[in-house]
Coordinates of C-alpha atoms in Angstrom, one line a residue:
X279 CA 11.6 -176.4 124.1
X280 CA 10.5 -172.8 124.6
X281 CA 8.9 -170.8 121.7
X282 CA 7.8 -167.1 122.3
X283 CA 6.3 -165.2 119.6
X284 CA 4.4 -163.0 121.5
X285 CA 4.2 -159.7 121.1
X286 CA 5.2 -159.5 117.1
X287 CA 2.4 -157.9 115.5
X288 CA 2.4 -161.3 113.3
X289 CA -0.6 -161.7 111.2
X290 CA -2.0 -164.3 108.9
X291 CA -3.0 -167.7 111.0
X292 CA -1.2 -170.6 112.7
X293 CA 0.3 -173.0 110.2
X294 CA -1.1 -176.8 110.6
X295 CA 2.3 -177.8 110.8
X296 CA 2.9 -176.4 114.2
X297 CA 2.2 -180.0 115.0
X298 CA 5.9 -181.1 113.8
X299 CA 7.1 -179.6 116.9
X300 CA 5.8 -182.3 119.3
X301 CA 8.4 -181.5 122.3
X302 CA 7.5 -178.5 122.4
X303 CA 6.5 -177.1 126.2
X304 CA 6.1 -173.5 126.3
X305 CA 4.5 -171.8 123.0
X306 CA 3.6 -168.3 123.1
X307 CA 1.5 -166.7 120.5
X308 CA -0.3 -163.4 122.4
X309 CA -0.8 -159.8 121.7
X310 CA 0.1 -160.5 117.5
X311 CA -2.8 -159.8 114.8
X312 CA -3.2 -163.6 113.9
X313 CA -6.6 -164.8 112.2
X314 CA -8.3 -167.6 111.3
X315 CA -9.7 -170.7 113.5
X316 CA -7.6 -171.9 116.6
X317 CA -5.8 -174.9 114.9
X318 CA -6.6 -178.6 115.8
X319 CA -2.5 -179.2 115.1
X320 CA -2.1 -177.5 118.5
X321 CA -3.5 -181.2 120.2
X322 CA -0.7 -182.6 119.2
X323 CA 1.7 -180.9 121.3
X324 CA 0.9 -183.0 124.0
X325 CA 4.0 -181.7 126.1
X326 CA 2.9 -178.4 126.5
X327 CA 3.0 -176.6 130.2
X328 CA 2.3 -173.5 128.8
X329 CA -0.2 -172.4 126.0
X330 CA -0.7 -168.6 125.2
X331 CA -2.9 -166.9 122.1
X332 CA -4.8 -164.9 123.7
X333 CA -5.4 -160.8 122.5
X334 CA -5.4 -162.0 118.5
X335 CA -8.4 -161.6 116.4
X336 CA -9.4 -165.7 115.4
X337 CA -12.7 -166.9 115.2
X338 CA -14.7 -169.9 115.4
X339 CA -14.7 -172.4 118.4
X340 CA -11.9 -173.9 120.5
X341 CA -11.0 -177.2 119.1
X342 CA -11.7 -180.2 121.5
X343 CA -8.1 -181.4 120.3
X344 CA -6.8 -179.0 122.9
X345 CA -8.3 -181.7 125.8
X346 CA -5.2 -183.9 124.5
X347 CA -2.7 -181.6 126.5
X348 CA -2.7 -183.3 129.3
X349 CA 0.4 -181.9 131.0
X350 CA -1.0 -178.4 130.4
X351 CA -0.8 -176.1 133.3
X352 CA -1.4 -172.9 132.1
X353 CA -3.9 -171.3 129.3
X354 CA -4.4 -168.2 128.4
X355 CA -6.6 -167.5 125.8
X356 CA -8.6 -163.9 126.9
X357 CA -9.5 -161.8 124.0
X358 CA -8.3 -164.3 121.6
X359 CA -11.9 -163.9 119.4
X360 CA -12.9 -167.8 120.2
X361 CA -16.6 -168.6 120.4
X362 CA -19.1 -170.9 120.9
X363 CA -19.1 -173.4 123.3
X364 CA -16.5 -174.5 125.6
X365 CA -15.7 -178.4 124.2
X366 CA -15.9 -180.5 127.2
X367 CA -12.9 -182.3 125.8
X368 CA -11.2 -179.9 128.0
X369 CA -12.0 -181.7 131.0
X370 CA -9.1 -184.3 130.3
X371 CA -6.4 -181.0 131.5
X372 CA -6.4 -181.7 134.5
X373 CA -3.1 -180.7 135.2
X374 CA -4.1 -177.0 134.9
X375 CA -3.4 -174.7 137.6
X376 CA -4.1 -171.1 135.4
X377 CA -7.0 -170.1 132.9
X378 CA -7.5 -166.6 131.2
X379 CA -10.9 -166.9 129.5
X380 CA -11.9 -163.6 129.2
X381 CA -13.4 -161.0 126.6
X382 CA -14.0 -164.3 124.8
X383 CA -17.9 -165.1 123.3
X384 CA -18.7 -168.2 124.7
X385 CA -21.6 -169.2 124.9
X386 CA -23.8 -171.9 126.7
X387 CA -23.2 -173.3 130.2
X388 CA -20.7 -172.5 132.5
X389 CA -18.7 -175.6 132.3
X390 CA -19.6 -178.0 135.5
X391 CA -16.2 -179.9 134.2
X392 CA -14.0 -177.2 135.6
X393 CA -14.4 -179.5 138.4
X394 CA -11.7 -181.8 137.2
X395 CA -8.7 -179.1 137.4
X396 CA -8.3 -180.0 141.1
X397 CA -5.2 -178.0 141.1
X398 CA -6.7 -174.7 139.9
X399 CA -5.4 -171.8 141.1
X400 CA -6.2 -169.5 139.0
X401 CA -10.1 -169.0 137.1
X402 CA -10.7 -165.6 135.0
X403 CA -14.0 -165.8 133.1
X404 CA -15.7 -162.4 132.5
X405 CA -16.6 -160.2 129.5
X406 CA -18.4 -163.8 127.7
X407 CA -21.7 -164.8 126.6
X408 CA -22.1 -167.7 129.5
X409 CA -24.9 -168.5 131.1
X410 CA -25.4 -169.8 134.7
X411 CA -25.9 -170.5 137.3
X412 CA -22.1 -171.2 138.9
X413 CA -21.7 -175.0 139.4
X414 CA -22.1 -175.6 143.4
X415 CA -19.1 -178.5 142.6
X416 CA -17.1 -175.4 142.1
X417 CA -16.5 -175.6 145.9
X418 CA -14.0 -178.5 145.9
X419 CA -11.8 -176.5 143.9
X420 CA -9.9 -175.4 147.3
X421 CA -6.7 -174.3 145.8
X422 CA -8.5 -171.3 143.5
X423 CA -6.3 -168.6 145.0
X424 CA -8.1 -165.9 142.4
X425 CA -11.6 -166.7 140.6
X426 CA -13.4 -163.6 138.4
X427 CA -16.3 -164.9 137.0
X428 CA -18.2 -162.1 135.5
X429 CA -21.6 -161.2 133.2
X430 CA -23.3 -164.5 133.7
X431 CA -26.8 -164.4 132.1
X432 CA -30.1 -166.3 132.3
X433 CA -30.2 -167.9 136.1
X434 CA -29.3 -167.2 139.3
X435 CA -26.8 -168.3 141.3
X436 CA -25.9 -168.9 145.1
X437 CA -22.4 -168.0 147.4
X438 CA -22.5 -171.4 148.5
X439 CA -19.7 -173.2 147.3
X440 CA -17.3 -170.5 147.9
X441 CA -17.5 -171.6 151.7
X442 CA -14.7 -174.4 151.6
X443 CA -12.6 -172.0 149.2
X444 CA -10.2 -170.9 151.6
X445 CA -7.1 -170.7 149.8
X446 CA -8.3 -167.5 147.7
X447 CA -6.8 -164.0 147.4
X448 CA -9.3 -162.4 145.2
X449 CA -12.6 -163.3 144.5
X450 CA -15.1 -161.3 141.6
X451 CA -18.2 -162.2 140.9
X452 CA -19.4 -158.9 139.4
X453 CA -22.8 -159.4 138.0
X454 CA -23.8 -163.0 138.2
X455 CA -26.8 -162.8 139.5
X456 CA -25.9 -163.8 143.0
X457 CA -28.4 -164.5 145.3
X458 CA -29.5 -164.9 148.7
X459 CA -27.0 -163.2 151.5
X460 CA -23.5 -163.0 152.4
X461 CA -22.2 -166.2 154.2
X462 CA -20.2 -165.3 157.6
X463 CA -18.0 -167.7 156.5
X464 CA -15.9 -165.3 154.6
X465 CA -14.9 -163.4 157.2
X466 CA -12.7 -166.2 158.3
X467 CA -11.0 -166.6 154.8
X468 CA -7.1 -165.7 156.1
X469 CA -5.8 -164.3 152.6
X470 CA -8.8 -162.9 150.9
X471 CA -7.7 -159.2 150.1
X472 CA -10.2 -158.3 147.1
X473 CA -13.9 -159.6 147.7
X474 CA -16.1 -157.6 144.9
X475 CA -19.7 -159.3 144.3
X476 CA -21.0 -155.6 142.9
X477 CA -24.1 -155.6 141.2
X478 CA -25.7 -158.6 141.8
X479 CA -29.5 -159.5 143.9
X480 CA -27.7 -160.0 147.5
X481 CA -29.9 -159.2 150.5
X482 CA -30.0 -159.7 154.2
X483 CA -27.6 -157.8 156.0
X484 CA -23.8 -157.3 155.6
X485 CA -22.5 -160.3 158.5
X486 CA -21.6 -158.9 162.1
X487 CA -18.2 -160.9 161.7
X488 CA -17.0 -158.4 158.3
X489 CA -15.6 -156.2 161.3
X490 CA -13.0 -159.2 162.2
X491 CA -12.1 -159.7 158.4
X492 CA -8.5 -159.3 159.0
X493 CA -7.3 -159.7 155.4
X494 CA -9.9 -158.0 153.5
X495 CA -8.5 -154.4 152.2
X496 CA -10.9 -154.1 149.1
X497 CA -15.0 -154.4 149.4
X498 CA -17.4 -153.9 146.6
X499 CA -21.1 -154.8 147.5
X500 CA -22.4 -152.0 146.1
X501 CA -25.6 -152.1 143.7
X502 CA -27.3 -155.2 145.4
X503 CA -30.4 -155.8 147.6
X504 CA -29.0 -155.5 151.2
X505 CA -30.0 -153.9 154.2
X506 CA -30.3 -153.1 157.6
X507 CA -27.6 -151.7 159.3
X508 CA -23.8 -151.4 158.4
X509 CA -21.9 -153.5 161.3
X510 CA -20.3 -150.5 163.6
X511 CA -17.5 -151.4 163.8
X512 CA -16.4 -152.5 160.3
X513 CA -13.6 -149.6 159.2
X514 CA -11.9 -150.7 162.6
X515 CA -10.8 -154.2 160.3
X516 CA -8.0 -153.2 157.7
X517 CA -10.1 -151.8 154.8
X518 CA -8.7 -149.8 152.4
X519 CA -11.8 -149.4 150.6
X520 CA -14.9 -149.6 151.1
X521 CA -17.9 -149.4 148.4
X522 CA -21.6 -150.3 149.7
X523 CA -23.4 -147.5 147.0
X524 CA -27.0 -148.3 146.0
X525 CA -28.0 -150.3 148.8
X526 CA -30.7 -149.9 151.4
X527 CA -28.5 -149.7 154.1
X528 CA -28.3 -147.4 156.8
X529 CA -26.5 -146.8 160.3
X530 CA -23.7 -144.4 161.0
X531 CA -19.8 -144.6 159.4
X532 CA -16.8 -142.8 161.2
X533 CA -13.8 -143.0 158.9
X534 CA -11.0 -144.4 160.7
X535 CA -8.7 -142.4 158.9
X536 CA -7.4 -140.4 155.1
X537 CA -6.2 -143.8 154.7
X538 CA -9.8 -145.5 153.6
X539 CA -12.1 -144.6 150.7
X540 CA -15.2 -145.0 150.7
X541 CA -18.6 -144.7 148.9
X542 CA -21.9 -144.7 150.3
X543 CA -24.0 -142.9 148.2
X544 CA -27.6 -144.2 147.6
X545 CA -27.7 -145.7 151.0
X546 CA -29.2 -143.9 154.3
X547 CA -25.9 -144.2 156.0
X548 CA -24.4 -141.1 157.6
X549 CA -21.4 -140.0 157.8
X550 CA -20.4 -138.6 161.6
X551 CA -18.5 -136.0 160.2
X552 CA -21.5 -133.8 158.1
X553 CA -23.9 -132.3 159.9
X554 CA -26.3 -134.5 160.6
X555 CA -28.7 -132.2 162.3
X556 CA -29.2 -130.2 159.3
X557 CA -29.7 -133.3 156.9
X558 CA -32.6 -134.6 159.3
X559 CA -34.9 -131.5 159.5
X560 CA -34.2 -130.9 155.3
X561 CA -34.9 -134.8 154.6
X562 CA -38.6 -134.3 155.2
X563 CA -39.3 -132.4 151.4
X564 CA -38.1 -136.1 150.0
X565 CA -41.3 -138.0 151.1
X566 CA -43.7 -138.9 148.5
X567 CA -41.4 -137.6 145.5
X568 CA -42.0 -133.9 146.5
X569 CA -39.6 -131.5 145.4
X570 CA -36.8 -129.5 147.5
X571 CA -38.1 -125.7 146.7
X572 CA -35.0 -124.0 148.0
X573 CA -32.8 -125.4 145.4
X574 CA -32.4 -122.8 142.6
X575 CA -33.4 -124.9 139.2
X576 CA -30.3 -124.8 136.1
X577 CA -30.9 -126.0 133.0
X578 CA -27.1 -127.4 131.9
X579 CA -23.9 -128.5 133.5
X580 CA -20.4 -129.1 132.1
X581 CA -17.7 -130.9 133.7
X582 CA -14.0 -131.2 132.1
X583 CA -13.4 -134.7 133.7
X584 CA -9.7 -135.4 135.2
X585 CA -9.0 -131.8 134.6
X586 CA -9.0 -128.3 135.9
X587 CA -11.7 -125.2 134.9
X588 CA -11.7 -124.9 131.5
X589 CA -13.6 -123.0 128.3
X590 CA -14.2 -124.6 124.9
X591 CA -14.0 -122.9 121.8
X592 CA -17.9 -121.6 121.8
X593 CA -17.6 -120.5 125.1
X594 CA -18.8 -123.1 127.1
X595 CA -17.3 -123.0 130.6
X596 CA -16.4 -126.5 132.3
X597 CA -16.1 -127.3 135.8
X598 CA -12.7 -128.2 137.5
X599 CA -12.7 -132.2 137.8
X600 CA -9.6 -132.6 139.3
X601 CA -10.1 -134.0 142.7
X602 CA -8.6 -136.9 143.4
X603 CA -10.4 -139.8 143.5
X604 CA -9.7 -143.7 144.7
X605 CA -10.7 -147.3 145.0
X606 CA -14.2 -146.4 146.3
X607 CA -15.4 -142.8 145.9
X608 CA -17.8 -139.9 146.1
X609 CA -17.6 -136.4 145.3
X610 CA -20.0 -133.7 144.8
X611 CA -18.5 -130.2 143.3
X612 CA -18.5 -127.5 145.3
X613 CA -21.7 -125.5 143.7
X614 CA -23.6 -128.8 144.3
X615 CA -24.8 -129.1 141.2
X616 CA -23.3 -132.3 139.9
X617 CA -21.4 -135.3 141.2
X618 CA -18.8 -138.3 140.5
X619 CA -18.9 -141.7 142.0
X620 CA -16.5 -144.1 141.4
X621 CA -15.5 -147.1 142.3
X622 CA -13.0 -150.3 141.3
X623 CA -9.3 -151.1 142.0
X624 CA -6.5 -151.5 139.0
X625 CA -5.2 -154.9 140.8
X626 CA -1.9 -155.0 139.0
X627 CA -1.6 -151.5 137.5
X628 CA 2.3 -150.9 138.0
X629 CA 1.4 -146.9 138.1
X630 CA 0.1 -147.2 141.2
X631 CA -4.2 -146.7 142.0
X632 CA -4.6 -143.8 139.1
X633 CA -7.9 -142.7 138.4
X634 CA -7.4 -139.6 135.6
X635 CA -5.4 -140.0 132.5
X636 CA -3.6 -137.5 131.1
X637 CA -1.0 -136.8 127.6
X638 CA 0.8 -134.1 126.6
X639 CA 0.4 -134.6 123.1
X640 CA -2.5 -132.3 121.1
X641 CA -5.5 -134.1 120.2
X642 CA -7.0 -133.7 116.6
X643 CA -10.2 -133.8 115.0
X644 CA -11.5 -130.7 117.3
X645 CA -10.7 -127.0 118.4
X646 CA -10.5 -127.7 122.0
X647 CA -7.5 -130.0 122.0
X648 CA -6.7 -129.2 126.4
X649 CA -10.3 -130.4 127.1
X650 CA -8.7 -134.0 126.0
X651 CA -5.6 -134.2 127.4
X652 CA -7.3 -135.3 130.6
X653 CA -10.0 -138.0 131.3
X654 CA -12.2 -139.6 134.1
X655 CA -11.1 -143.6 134.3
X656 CA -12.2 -146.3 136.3
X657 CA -11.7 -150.1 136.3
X658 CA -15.6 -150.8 136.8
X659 CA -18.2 -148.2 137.6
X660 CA -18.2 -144.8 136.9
X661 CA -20.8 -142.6 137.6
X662 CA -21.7 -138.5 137.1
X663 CA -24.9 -137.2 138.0
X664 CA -25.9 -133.4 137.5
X665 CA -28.4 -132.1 140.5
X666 CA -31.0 -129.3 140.3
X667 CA -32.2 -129.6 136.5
X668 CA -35.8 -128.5 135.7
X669 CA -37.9 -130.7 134.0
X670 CA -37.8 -131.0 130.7
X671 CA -36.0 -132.7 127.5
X672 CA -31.8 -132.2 127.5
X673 CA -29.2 -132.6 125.1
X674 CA -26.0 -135.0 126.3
X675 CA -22.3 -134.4 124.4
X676 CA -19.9 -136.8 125.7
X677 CA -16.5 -136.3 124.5
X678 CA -13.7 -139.1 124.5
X679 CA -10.3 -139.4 123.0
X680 CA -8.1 -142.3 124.0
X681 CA -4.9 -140.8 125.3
X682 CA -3.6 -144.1 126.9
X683 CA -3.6 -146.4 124.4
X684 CA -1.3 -145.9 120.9
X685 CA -2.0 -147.0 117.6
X686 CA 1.5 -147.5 116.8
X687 CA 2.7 -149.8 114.2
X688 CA 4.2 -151.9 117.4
X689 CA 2.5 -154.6 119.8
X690 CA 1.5 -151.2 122.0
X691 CA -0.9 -150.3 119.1
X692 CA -2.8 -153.8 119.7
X693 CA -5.0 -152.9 122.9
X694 CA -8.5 -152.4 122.7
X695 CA -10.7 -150.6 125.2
X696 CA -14.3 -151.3 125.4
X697 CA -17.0 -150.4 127.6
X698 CA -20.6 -149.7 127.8
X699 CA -22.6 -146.3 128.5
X700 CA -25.9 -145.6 130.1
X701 CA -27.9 -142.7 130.2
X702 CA -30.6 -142.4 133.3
X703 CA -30.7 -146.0 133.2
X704 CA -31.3 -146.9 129.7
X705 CA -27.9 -148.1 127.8
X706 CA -27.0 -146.0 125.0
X707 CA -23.6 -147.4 123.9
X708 CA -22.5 -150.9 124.1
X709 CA -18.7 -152.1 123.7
X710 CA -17.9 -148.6 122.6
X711 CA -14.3 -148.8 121.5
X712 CA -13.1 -144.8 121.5
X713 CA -9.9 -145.5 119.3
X714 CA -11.7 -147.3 116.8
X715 CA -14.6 -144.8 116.3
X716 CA -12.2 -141.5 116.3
X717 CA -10.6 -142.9 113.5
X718 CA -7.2 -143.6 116.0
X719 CA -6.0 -142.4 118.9
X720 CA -5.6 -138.9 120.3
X721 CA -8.6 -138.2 118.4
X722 CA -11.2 -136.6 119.6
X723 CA -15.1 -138.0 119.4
X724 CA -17.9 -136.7 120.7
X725 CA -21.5 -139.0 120.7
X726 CA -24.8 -136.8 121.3
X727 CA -27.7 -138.1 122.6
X728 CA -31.1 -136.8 124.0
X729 CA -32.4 -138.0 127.9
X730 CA -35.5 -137.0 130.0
X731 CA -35.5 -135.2 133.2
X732 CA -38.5 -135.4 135.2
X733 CA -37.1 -135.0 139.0
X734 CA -34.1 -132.6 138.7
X735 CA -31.5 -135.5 138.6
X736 CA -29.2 -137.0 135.6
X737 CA -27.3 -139.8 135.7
X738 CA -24.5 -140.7 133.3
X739 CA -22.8 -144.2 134.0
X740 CA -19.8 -145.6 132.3
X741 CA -19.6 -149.9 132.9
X742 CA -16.7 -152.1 132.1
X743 CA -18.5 -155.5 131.2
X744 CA -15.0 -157.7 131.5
X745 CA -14.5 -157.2 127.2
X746 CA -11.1 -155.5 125.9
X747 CA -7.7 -156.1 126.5
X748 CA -6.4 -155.6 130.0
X749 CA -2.5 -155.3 129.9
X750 CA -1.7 -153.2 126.5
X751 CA 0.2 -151.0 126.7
X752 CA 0.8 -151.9 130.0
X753 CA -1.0 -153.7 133.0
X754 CA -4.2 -152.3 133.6
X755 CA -5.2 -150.4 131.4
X756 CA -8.7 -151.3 130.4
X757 CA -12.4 -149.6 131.6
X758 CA -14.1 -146.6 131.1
X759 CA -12.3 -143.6 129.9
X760 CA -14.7 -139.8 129.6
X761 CA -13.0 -136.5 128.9
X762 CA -15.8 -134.4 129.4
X763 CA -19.7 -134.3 130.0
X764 CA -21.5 -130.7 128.2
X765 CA -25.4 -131.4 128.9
X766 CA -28.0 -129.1 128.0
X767 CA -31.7 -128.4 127.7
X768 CA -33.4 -128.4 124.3
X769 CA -36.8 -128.5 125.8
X770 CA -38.8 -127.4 128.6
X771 CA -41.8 -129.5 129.9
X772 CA -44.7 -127.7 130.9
X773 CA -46.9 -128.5 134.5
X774 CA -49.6 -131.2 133.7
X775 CA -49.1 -134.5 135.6
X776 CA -48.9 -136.3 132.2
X777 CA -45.7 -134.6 132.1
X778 CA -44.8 -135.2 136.2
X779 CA -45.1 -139.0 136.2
X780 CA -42.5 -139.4 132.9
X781 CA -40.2 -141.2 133.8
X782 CA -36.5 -142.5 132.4
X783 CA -34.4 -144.9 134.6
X784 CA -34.3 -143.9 138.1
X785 CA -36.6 -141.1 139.7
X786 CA -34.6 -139.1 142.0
X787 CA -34.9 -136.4 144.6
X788 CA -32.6 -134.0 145.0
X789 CA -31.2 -131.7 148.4
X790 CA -28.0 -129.8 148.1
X791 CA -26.4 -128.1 151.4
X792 CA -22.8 -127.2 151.7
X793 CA -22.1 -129.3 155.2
X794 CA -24.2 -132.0 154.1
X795 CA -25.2 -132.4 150.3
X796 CA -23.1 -135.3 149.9
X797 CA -25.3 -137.1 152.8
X798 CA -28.6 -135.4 151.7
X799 CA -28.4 -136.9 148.4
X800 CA -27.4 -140.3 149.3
X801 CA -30.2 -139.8 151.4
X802 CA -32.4 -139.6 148.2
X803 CA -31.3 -142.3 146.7
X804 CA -31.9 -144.5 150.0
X805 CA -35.2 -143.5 149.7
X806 CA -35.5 -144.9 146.2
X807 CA -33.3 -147.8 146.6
X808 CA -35.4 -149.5 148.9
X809 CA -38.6 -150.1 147.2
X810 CA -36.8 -151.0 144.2
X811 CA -37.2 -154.3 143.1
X812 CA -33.3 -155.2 141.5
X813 CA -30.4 -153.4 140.3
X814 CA -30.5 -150.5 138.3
X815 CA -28.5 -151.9 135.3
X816 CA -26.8 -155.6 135.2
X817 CA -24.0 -155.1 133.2
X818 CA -19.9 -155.1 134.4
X819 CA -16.3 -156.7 135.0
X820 CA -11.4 -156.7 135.8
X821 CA -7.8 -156.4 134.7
X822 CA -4.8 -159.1 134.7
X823 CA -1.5 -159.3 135.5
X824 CA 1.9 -160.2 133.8
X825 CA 1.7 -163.8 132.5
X826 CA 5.2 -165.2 134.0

């Protein structure tokens, strides 16, 4: 018996007499508006294969009467509203090969009884309120094929029991406080294609053996602990892309071809195409946080991000963001006065790898409606920084309008984008959800706030933390969404050294040159990175495809 009622827009809550339809084996109640606590009647339908409620709006725990469905194979239950802890009653499904957990606030221990579903093949966790560490039993669960855990708080964890998990296609373990370094192991792993362990503490070097990782396309290490040198030889494997940013690595990169993106920036590694020459004799003004004089100082920047050159209303001008970005990228304008870093895959996005948004609709609630009709979008990290600012006290506008997501009447109007905002290293918005604030969508909504410069650098990051729906309207379509950046200063600090050594988030140096500013400033970051003592900010997350 097959029941789908997903999709419906139904509200109100799940009648307790769902439990009169015992031979029931597939019941599907995702993407509605239901409310209300997950109902212990749902135990009782001990013959389902397949459970679905996930993107609704309940609350409370999950019942422990789900552990009676035993012949349970798949669950998903991301974004469903659940919390509290996850009942260890649910250690008796041990038939089940696929759980969605996601954007869920659970809270306590990640479960050690995960142990029991011996024929796991599928574990998505992020976007919760666990704690660690990850269990090392974890590692006899050698059919996971995909495991995105995500956001773990309080305790570290280790890479050790992913070394027997040789079955697995993708593995995410964005921000989990991983430790220690990267086991050679992987590198013998004959179907891992996604390996992203961003933002974590790694260190040691990146393993020799990466440059014989024949199945890897996608690697995201960056914002950990690691060093030394890049292995040589590691764009000869079959990397698509290739993100190592905000690490203290160094060594030389030759692309292998316009087939690979990558993103070094904050590391010392260089790039064999830039001048490298030049970069060298100009690196010297970076030691001991001096300044580099022969960069003229600005006091604002503007960017229109995801579209072309643009002017607002008041007469602001913005800058051209059109370039096309990828899986792993850096690019610095061509005045060298601000930048873009970006860097995550849309795993089952059935657009194709898009990174700007774009309607042809007008956008309300503003006077500027083309400055909205394109945006900046990134599955995980997203970075601008703006170069060359004097000192002194500035004035941020970021504008949004959510131009990919409808707030129909339909299922299509049920997806909610969320994602967290930091400004030189201090977070300034958390879950922001753009539709909701503007009122709807295709609204425009603009969120001022006021940030320090003290070494000529800002740095504006947008972070998916694994919350938000992940397929509504359609797959991937989930992370941080900008539309443009307008930051200016309101006040100008003087010369005393009281003033020098204020600091807010990251101090930065900053070199521009047109062959080599890309590789001049990474350089300054390097330089930063290394005596650092942890990541700049521990907060991200990743998308999902069709449920069969």
């Amino acid at each position: 018996m097959d029941l789908n009622l997903g999709q419906n827009v139904i509200n109100g809550t799940i009648p307790a007499e769902i439990r009169q339809l015992p031979k029931m084996q597939y019941l599907s109640l995702g993407i509605n508006n239901l409310t209300g606590s997950v109902p212990p009647e749902l135990g009782s339908l001990t013959n389902l294969i397949s459970l679905s409620f996930g993107s609704n709006n309940f609350n409370g725990p999950l019942p422990p009467q789900l552990g009676n469905l035993v012949s349970l194979q798949q669950l998903y239950i991301d974004g469903s509203g659940v919390n509290g802890p996850i009942p260890r009653e649910l250690s008796n499904l041990k038939s089940l090969e696929i759980l969605w957990a996601s954007d869920n606030r659970f809270t306590g221990k990640l479960p050690e009884f995960f142990v029991n579903f011996m024929n796991f093949q599928v574990l998505r966790l992020e976007g919760t309120l666990l704690e660690g560490p990850i269990p090392s039993n974890y590692g006899a669960l050698n059919k996971l094929q995909d495991l995105r855990i995500g956001d773990l708080h309080t305790e570290d964890s280790s890479l050790d029991f992913v070394e027997n998990l040789t079955s697995l296609s993708i593995l995410s373990l964005r921000n989990c406080r991983i430790i220690g370094q990267l086991p050679e192991k992987l590198s013998s792993f004959g179907n891992l294609e996604i390996l992203d362990l961003s933002f974590n503490k790694l260190t040691g070097q990146i393993p020799r053996s990466f440059e014989d990782f024949a199945s890897l396309r996608f690697l995201y290490l960056g914002s950990n602990n690691l060093s030394g040198k890049l292995p040589p030889n590691i764009m000869r494997s079959n990397l698509t892309a290739l993100d190592v940013s905000f690490n203290s690595l160094s060594g030389d990169l030759t692309p292998k071809g316009s087939g690979l993106s990558m993103n070094v920036f904050g590391t010392a590694i260089s790039d064999r195409t830039s001048d490298g020459s030049k970069a060298s004799s100009t690196l010297s003004c970076l030691q001991g946080n001096t300044r580099c004089l022969d960069i003229a100082s600005s006091s604002s920047f503007s960017i229109n991000s995801g579209g072309t050159e643009t002017e607002s209303a008041d007469g602001t001008k913005y800058d051209n963001d059109s370039e096309t970005l990828s899986a792993a990228s850096f690019y610095m304008n061509p005045s060298n006065r601000w930048a873009v870093s970006s860097s995550g895959i849309f795993i089952s996005n059935p657009h194709g790898q898009n990174y700007i948004a774009e309607t042809g609709s007008q956008i309300t609630s503003t006077l500027d409606s083309e400055l909205y009709k394109t945006a900046r979008m990134s599955p995980n990290s997203l970075r601008y920084y703006g170069f060359g600012l004097s000192d002194g006290k500035y004035k941020v506008e970021l504008h949004f309008a959510e131009i990919q997501m409808d707030d129909s009447h339909s299922w299509k109007g049920l997806g909610r984008r969320l994602f967290d905002v930091y400004i030189q290293g201090e977070k300034v918005l958390e879950d922001l959800n753009i539709q909701k604030e503007a009122g709807g969508s295709k609204r425009a909504l603009v969120k001022t706030f006021e940030a320090n410069v003290t070494n000529r650098v800002m740095e504006i990051h947008f972070l998916w933390a694994g919350k938000g729906t992940c397929c509504i309207p359609f797959q991937s379509t989930y992370g941080p969404l900008v539309s443009a950046i307008h930051v200016t200063q309101v006040e100008k600090y003087g010369g005393s050294s009281k003033n020098k050594k204020k600091r807010v988030g990251i101090i930065f140096g900053i070199v521009a040159g047109s062959a080599a500013g890309v590789l001049i400033v990474s350089s300054v970051f390097y330089l930063c990175w290394a005596n650092r003592k942890g990541p700049i900010h521990m907060k991200v997350a990743t998308d999902s495809p069709t449920k069969g």
